[in-house]
Structure formats: structure tokens, C-alpha cells
mmCIF file of C-alpha atoms in Angstrom:
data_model
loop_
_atom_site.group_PDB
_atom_site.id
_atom_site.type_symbol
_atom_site.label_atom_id
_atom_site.label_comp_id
_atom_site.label_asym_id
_atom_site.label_seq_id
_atom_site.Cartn_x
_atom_site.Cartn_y
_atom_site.Cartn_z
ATOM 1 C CA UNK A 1 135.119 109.339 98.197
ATOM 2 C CA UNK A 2 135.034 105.894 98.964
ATOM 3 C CA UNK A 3 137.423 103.535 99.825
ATOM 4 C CA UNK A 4 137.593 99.798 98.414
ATOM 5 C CA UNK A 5 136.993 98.239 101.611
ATOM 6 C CA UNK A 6 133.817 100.503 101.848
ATOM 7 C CA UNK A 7 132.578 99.413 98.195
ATOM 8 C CA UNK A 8 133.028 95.507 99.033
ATOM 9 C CA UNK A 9 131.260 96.062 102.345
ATOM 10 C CA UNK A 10 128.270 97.418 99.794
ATOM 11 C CA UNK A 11 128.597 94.269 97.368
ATOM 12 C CA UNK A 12 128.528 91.907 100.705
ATOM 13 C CA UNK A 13 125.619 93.895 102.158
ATOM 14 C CA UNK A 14 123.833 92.502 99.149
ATOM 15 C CA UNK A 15 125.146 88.748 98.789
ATOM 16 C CA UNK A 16 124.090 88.267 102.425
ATOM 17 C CA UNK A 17 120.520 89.487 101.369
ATOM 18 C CA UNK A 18 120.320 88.326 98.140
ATOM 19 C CA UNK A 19 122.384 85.623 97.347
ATOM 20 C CA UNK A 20 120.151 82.839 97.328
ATOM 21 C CA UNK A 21 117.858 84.616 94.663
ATOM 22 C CA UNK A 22 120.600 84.927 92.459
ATOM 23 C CA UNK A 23 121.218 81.432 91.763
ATOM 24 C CA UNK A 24 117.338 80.444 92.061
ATOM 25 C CA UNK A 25 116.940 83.118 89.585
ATOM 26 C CA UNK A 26 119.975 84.794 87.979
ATOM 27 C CA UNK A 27 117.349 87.176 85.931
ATOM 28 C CA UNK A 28 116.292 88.718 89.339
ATOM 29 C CA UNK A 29 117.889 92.104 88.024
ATOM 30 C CA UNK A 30 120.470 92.109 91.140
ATOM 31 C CA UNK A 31 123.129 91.847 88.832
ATOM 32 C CA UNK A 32 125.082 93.764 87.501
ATOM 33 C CA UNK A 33 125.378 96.084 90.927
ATOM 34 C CA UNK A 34 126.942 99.413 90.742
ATOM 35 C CA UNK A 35 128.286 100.624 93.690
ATOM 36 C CA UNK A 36 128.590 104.688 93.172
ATOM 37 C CA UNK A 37 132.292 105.635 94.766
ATOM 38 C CA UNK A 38 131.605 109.019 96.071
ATOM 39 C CA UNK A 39 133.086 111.352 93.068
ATOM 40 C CA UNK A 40 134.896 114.314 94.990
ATOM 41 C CA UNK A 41 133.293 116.990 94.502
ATOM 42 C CA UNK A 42 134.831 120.193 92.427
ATOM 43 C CA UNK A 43 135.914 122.520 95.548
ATOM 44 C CA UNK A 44 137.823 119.759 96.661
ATOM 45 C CA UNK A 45 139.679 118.797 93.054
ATOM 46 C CA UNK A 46 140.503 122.324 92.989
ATOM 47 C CA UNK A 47 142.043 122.467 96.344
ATOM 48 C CA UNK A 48 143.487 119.229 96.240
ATOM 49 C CA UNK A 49 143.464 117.603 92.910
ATOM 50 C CA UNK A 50 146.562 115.803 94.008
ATOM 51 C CA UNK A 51 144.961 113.808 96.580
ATOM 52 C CA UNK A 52 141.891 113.232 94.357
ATOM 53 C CA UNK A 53 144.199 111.908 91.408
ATOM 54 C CA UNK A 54 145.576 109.608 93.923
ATOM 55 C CA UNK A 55 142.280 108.303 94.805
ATOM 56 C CA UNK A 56 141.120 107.830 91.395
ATOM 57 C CA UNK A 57 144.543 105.758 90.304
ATOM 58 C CA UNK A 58 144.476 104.047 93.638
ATOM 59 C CA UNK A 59 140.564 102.824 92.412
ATOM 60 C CA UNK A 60 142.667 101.781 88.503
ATOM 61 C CA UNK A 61 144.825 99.676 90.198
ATOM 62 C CA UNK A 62 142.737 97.990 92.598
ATOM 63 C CA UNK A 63 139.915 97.387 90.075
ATOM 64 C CA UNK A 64 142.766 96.183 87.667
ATOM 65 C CA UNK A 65 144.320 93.759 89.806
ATOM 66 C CA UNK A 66 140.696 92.036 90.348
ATOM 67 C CA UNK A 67 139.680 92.238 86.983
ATOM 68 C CA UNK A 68 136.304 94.778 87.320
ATOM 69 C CA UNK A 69 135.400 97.841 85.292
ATOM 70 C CA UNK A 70 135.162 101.210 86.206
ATOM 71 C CA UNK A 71 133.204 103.603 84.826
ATOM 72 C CA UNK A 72 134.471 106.799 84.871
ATOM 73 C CA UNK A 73 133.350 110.684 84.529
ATOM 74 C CA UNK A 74 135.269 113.816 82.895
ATOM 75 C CA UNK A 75 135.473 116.306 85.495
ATOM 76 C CA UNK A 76 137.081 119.743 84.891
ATOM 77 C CA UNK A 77 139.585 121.162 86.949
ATOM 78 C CA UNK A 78 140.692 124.273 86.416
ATOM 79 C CA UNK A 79 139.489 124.708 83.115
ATOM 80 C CA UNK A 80 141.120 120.812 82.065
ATOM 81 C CA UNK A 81 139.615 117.889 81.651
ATOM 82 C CA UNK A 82 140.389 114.809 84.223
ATOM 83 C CA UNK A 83 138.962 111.137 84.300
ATOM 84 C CA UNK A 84 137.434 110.361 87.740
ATOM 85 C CA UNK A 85 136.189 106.800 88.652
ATOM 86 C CA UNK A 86 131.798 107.313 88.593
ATOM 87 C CA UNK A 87 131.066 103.380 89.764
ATOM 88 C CA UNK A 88 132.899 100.333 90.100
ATOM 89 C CA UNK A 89 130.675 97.386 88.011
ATOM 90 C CA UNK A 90 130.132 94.014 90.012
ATOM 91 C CA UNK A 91 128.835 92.320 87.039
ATOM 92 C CA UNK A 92 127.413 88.934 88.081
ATOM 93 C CA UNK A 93 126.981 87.047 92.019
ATOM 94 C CA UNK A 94 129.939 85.255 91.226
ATOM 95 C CA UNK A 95 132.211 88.052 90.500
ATOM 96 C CA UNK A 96 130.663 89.345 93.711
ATOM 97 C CA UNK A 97 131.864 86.233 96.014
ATOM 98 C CA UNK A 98 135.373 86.469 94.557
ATOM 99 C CA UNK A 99 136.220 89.943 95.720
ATOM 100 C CA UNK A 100 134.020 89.526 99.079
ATOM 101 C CA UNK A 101 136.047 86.028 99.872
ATOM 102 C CA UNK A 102 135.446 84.246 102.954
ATOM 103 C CA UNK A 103 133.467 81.244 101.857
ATOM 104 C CA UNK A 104 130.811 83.082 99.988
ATOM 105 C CA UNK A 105 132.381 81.194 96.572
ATOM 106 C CA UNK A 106 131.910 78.344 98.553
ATOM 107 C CA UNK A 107 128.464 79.326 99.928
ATOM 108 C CA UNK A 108 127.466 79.438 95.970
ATOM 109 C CA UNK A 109 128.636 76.168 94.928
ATOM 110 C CA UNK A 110 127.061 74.684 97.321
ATOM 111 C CA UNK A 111 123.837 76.435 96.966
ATOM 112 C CA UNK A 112 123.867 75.743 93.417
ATOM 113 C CA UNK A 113 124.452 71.796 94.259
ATOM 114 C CA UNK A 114 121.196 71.810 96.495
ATOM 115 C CA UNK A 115 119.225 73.634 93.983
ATOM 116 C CA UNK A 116 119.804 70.866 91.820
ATOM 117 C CA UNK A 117 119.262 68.260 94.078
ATOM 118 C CA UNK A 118 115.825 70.095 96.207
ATOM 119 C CA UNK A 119 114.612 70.738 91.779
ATOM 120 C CA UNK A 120 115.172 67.268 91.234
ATOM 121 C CA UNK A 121 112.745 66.119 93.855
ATOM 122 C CA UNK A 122 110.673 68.731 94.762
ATOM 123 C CA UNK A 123 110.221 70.876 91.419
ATOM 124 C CA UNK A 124 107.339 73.017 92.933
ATOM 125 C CA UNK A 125 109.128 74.056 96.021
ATOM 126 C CA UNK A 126 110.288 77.090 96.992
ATOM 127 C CA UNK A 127 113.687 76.665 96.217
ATOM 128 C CA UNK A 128 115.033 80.448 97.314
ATOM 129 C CA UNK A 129 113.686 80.090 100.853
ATOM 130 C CA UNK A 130 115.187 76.334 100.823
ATOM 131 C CA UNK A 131 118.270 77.198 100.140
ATOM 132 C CA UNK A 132 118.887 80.042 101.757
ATOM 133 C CA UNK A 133 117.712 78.343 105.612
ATOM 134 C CA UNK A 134 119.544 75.074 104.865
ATOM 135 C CA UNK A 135 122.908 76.724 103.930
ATOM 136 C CA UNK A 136 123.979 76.266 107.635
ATOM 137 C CA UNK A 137 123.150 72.269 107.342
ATOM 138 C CA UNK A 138 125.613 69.875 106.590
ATOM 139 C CA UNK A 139 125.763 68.015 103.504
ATOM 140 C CA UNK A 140 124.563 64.764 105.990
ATOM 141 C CA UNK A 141 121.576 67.111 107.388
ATOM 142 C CA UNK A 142 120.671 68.322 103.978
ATOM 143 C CA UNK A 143 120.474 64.557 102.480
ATOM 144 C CA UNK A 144 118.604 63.769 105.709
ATOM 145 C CA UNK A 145 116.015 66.857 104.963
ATOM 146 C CA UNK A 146 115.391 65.469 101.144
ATOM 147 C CA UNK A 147 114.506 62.065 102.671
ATOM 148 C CA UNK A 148 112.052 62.864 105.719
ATOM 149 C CA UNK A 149 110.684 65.634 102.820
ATOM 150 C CA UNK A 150 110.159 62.427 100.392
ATOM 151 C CA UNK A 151 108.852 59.921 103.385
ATOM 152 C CA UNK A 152 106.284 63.055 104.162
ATOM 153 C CA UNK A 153 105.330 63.351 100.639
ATOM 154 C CA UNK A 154 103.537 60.214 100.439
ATOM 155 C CA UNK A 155 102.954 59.454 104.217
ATOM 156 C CA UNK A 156 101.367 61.040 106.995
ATOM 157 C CA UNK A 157 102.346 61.348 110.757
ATOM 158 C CA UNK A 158 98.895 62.723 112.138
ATOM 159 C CA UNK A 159 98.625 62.438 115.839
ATOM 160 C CA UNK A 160 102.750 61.619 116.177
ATOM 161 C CA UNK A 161 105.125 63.317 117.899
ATOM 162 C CA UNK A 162 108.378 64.025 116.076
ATOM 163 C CA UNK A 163 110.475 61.144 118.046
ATOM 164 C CA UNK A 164 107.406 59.080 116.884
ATOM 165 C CA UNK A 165 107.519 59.175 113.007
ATOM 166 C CA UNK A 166 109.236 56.126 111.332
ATOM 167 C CA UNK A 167 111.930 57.345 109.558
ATOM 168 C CA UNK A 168 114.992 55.528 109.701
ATOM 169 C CA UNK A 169 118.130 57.225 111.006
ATOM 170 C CA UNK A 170 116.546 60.242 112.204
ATOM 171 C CA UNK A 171 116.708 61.565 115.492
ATOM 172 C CA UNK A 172 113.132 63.163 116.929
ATOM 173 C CA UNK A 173 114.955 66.653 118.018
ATOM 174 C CA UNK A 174 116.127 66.948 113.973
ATOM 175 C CA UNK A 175 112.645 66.453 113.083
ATOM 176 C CA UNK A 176 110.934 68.885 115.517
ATOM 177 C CA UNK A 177 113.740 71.834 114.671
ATOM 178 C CA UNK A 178 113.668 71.283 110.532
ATOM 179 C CA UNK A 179 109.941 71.181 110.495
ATOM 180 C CA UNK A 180 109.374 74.185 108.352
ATOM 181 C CA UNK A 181 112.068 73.220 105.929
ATOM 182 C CA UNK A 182 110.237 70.127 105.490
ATOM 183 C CA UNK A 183 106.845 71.761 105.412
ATOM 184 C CA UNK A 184 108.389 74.114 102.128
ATOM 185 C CA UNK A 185 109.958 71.194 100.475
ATOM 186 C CA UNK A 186 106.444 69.145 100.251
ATOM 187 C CA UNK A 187 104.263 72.378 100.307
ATOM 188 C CA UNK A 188 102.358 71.291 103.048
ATOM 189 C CA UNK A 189 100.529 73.328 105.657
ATOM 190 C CA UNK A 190 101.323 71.079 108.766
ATOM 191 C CA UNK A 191 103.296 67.945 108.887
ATOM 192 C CA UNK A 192 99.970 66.748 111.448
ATOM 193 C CA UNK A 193 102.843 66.714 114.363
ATOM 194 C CA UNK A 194 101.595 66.670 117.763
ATOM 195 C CA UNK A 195 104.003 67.971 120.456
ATOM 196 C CA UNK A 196 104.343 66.431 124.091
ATOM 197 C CA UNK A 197 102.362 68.176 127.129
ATOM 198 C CA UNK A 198 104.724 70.898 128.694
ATOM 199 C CA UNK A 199 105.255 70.771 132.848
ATOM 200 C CA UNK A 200 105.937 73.312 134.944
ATOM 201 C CA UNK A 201 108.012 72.375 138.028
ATOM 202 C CA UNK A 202 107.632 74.120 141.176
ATOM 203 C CA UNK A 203 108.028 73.920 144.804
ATOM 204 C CA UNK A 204 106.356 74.847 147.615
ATOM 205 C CA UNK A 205 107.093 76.993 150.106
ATOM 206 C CA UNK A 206 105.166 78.128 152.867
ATOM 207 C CA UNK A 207 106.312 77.341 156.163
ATOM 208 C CA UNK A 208 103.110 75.860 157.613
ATOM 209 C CA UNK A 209 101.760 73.758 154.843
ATOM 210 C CA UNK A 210 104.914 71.804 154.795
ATOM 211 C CA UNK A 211 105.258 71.546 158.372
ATOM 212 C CA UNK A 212 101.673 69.860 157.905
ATOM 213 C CA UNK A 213 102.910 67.203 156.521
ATOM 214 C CA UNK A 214 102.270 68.508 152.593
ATOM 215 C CA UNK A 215 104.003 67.802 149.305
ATOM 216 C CA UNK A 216 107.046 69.305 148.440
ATOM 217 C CA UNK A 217 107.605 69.612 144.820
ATOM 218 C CA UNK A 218 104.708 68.929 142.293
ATOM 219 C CA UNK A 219 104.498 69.804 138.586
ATOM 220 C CA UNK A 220 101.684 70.396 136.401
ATOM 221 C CA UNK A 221 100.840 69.998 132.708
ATOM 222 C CA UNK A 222 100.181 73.193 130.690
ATOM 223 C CA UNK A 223 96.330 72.744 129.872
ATOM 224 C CA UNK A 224 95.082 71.125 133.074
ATOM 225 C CA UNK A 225 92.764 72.580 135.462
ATOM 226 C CA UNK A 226 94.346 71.368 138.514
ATOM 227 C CA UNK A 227 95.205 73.451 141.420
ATOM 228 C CA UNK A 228 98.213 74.200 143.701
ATOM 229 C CA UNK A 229 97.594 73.145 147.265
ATOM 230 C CA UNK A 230 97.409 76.357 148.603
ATOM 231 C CA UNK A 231 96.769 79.914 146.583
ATOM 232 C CA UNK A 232 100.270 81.603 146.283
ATOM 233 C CA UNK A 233 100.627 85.273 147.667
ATOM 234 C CA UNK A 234 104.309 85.234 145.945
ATOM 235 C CA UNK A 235 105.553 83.280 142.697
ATOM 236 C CA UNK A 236 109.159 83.189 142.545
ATOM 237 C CA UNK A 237 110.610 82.045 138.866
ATOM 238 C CA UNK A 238 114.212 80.601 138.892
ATOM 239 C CA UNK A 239 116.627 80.229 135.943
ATOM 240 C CA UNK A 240 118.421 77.550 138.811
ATOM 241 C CA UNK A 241 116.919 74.161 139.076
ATOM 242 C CA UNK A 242 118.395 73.885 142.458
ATOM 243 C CA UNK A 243 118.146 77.246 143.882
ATOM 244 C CA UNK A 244 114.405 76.570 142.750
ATOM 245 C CA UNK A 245 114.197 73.429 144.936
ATOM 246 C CA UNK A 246 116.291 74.571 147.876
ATOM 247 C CA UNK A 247 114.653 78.457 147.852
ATOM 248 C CA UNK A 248 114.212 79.296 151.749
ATOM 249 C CA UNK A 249 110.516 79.001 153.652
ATOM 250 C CA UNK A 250 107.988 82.142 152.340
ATOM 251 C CA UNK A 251 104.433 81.911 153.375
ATOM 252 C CA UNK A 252 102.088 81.464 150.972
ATOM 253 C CA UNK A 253 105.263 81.288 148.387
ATOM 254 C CA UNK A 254 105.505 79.119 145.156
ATOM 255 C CA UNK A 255 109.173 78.752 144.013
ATOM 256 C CA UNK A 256 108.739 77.800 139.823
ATOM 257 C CA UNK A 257 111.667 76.378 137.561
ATOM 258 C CA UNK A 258 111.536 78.815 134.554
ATOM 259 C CA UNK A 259 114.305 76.829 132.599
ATOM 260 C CA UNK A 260 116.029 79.627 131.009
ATOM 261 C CA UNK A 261 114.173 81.260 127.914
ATOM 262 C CA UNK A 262 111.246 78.839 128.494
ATOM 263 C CA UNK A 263 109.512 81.077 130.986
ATOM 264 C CA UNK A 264 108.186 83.299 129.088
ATOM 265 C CA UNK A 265 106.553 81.049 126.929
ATOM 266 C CA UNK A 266 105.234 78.883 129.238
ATOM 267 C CA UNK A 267 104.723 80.524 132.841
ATOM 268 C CA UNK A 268 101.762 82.768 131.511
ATOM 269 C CA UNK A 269 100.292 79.902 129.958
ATOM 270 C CA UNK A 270 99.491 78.363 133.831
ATOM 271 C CA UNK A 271 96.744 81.246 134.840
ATOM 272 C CA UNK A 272 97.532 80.622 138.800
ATOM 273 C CA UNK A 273 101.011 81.843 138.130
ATOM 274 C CA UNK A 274 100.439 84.553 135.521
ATOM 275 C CA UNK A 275 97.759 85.976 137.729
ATOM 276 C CA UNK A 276 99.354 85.785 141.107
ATOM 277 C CA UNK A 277 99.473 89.577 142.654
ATOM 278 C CA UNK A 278 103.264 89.104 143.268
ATOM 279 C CA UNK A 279 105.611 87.507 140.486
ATOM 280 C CA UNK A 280 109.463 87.693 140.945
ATOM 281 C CA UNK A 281 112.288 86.591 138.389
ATOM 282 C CA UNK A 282 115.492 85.891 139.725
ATOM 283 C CA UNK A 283 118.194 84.413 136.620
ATOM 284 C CA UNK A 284 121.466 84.949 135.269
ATOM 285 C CA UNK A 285 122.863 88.730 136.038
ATOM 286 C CA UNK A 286 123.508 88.703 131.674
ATOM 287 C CA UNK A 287 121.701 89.450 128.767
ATOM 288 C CA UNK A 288 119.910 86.228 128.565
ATOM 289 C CA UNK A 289 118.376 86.779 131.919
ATOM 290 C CA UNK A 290 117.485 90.568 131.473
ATOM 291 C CA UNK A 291 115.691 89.480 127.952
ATOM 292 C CA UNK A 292 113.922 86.504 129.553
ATOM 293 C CA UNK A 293 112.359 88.997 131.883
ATOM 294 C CA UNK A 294 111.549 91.335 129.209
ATOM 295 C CA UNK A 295 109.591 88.458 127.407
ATOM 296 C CA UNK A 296 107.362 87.996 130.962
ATOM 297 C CA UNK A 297 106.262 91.324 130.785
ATOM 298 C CA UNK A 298 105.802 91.326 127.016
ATOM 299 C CA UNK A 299 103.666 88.238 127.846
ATOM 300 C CA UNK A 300 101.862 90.061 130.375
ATOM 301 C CA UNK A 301 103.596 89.058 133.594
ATOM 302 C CA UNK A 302 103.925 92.189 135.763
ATOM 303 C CA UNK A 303 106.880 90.637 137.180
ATOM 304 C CA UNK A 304 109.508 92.075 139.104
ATOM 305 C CA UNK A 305 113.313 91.042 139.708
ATOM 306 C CA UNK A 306 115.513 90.216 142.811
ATOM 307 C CA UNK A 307 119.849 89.891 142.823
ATOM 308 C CA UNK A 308 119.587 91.151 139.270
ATOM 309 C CA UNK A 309 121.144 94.541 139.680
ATOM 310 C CA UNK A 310 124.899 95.808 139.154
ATOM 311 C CA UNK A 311 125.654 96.378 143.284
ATOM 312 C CA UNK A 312 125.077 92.733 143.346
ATOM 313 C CA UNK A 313 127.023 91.958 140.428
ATOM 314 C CA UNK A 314 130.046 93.959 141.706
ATOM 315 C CA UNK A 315 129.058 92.507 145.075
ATOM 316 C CA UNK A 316 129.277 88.785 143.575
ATOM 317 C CA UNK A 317 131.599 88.841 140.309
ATOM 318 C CA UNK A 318 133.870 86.335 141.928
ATOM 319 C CA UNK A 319 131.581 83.545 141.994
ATOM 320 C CA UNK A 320 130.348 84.099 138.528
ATOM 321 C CA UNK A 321 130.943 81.785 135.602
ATOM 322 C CA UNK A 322 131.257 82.224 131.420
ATOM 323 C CA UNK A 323 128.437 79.438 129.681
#
């Protein structure tokens, strides 16, 4: 026997996964959604048919008040006959965002508006997926994502990086994360982006190398061939910049900035690092760091971790910090 809360968690179960078909293509078949309420079953109208005739007015009421249709079942109880609600009809999406609230009326509308407008330009599109991964965006960002989809339409940024491409008012970190929106807007494969070389930072640390008179801190470009100075024994990863720099003398030790969740998917990518006998993590005691060490072993690091554990947690709480 359900409750209406329960039935409009059901209807927003399926707005939040279908939403954007809806208005792409209101003959989808999503609509009209029954939600089935649960009918009590007869042991329990005969032992309680009180609280069950409750239920079922409570259900007239509500639906009622908001406008929706029941459809209801005869059930006998004790040999009489008594209506009992069957399914509560959602007939249409928009029916569905007035009784769910929040902004999903307003998630419509403005779905609906950049239909028209992505149609308009870009009739061969796929409009669902469109719609559905801009609906975070801005009105501004949107607008912007119709005009670098139009420049790449009938121009082509081969061998540029994203900061690169002519397009006036845009900013190079917009480009490189809307890519793939701009990619289903045009229908094109690749947008012939190139993307800058990645470094790895790192220091070294062995005692005798830099008592030699040796380099400190070098950095090289995921791709290259080129060597450390020395063979590590121990790669140390740091989510810290400056505990990276600053990490105290180990022989034979290689202290690497792993920049948060770029580690993973960059550190196995140097082979002298992913294939150094000892690898250790030390980040963040959180979920962030735990995951970014999951994603080194995923990548085939066998990597181990230092300071991450609760004793030094409970040992160290005072000095931690909220991002």
C-alpha cells in the first residue's frame, strides 16, 4: 500500500531518466505512466478494512486536489463490494513535473526552448543526447555551444589546441570540456583538436646524487624517451606540491607530483615510474585520495600507501582542513 510520496518518487525516477526523450519525442510511449499503488491485499481488508478505507480516501483526496485519475478495483469484503484505488494515471511529462516540483517544470521549458533553437541549426543532430547534457549550461554557455558548433561546421581546427581555435569570446578550457557536445551538434567524429604534451614533475632524492652536485627537480613530457638521472629503487607520488618538493633524503628515491586525480592517468603512462619495484601514494586521508589510489592499481600500479590509515587520522584530525 503505497503512500503518495512513494508514487511521486516512482514518476521522478522516470523524469530524471527520461525526460529529455519526452520532449524530443512525446510518442516515445513513456506517457501515460501508471504507477500501481500496492492494493491491500484481502486478509488485510478483512482485518482492517478501516485502515484500508482510509488509505483508499486518503489516495481520492490527494489525487483530487492535483487533478489526476485513479483507477480503481472492486474488491469484496466480507461478502460487499468496496472501490479500492488500482493505479494513479500520470498522463503526460508535464503533468509529471507539476506534481514532482522542484524545477523539473522549469527543466522542461527550457529543454523545449533548446530543442527549438539546436532543430533550427542543426536539424540532423541528436537532439535527446543534446539536451539532456547541456541542461546544466547556462543560457550564455548554451548560445556559446550553438556558435563554436556553427564556426566548426564549416571550419576546421586540425592540428590546434582548444585555446588555439579562433572563435571569438571563447575561452580554451570551455572548448576542451564541451567538446563532445560540439562533436553531436555537427555530427562529427573529432573536432581535429590536438591537446598540449602532459609533464610529470618530480624531485629527486637520493642523498648522494645531490650532494654531487645534481639537479634537483626536473620534469618530463609524457611520450619522451628520456631518462631520470639515476634508476629509482622507490617512487613516492604526492597529492602535495610542496610536501613533493620538500620530501626528506631516500636513496635511490624519486618524489613525483601526482596532482590529485591526475595520477592515475598519467603516472603509468611514464614506464620508469609505473615499473619501478617500489611505488608509494601518500594524498588526502578522504575519499578522493583512497579512489585516486584505487585508479593506480586499476591502471596497473602495484602501489602501496603511507599516513593514509585511521591511527593517523585520529593521530592528526586537528591539523586537517574541509576543500
Amino acid at each position: 500500500m503505497k503512500t503518495p510520496s512513494q508514487a511521486i518518487k516512482e514518476v521522478q525516477s522516470r523524469l530524471e531518466r527520461r525526460w529529455h526523450l519526452a520532449i524530443v519525442n512525446p510518442a516515445t510511449g513513456d506517457w501515460p505512466f501508471r504507477v500501481p499503488l500496492g492494493a491491500p491485499s484481502r486478509a488485510i481488508l478483512e482485518a482492517d478494512f478501516q485502515s484500508a478505507h482510509a488509505w483508499a480516501r486518503t489516495w481520492e483526496d490527494w489525487a483530487a486536489a492535483r487533478q489526476l485519475s485513479i483507477d480503481w478495483n472492486t474488491r469484496m469484503v466480507l461478502g460487499t463490494t468496496q472501490p479500492m484505488p488500482g493505479h494513479l494515471e500520470v498522463p503526460n511529462v508535464d503533468t509529471a513535473a507539476r506534481i514532482c516540483g522542484h524545477d523539473w517544470p522549469g527543466c522542461l521549458a527550457r529543454g523545449r526552448h533548446r530543442l527549438d533553437l539546436a532543430r533550427a541549426a542543426f536539424p540532423f543532430a541528436d537532439h535527446a543526447r543534446i539536451i539532456r547534457a547541456a541542461d546544466s549550461m547556462t543560457d550564455a554557455d548554451f548560445t556559446l555551444l550553438l556558435e563554436a558548433a556553427r564556426w566548426f561546421s564549416s571550419n576546421t581546427a586540425a592540428g590546434l589546441t582548444p585555446r588555439q581555435v579562433p572563435l571569438p569570446g571563447f575561452h580554451g578550457k570551455w572548448l576542451n570540456g564541451n567538446q563532445s557536445l560540439v562533436q553531436a551538434l555537427t555530427g562529427k567524429d573529432d573536432l581535429g583538436l590536438i591537446r598540449r604534451p602532459t609533464r610529470v614533475h618530480f624531485t629527486y632524492l637520493d642523498p648522494g646524487h645531490r650532494a654531487s652536485g645534481g639537479r634537483h627537480h626536473e620534469s618530463i613530457t609524457v611520450g619522451d624517451s628520456a631518462e631520470p638521472a639515476y634508476k629509482p629503487e622507490t617512487v613516492i607520488i604526492l597529492e602535495n606540491k610542496d610536501t613533493a618538493v620538500y620530501f626528506p633524503p631516500i636513496p635511490k628515491g624519486i618524489s613525483v607530483e601526482g596532482e590529485g586525480s591526475k595520477a592515475p592517468g598519467v603516472i603509468p603512462l611514464v614506464p620508469w615510474m609505473k615499473q619501478c619495484a617500489r611505488v608509494i601514494y601518500w594524498g588526502d586521508i578522504d575519499a578522493k585520495g583512497l579512489c585516486i589510489v584505487n585508479d593506480l592499481r586499476s591502471a596497473g600500479i602495484s602501489v602501496s600507501t603511507i599516513l593514509m590509515d585511521y591511527a593517523t587520522y585520529e593521530a592528526y584530525e586537528q591539523y586537517g582542513a574541509l576543500d
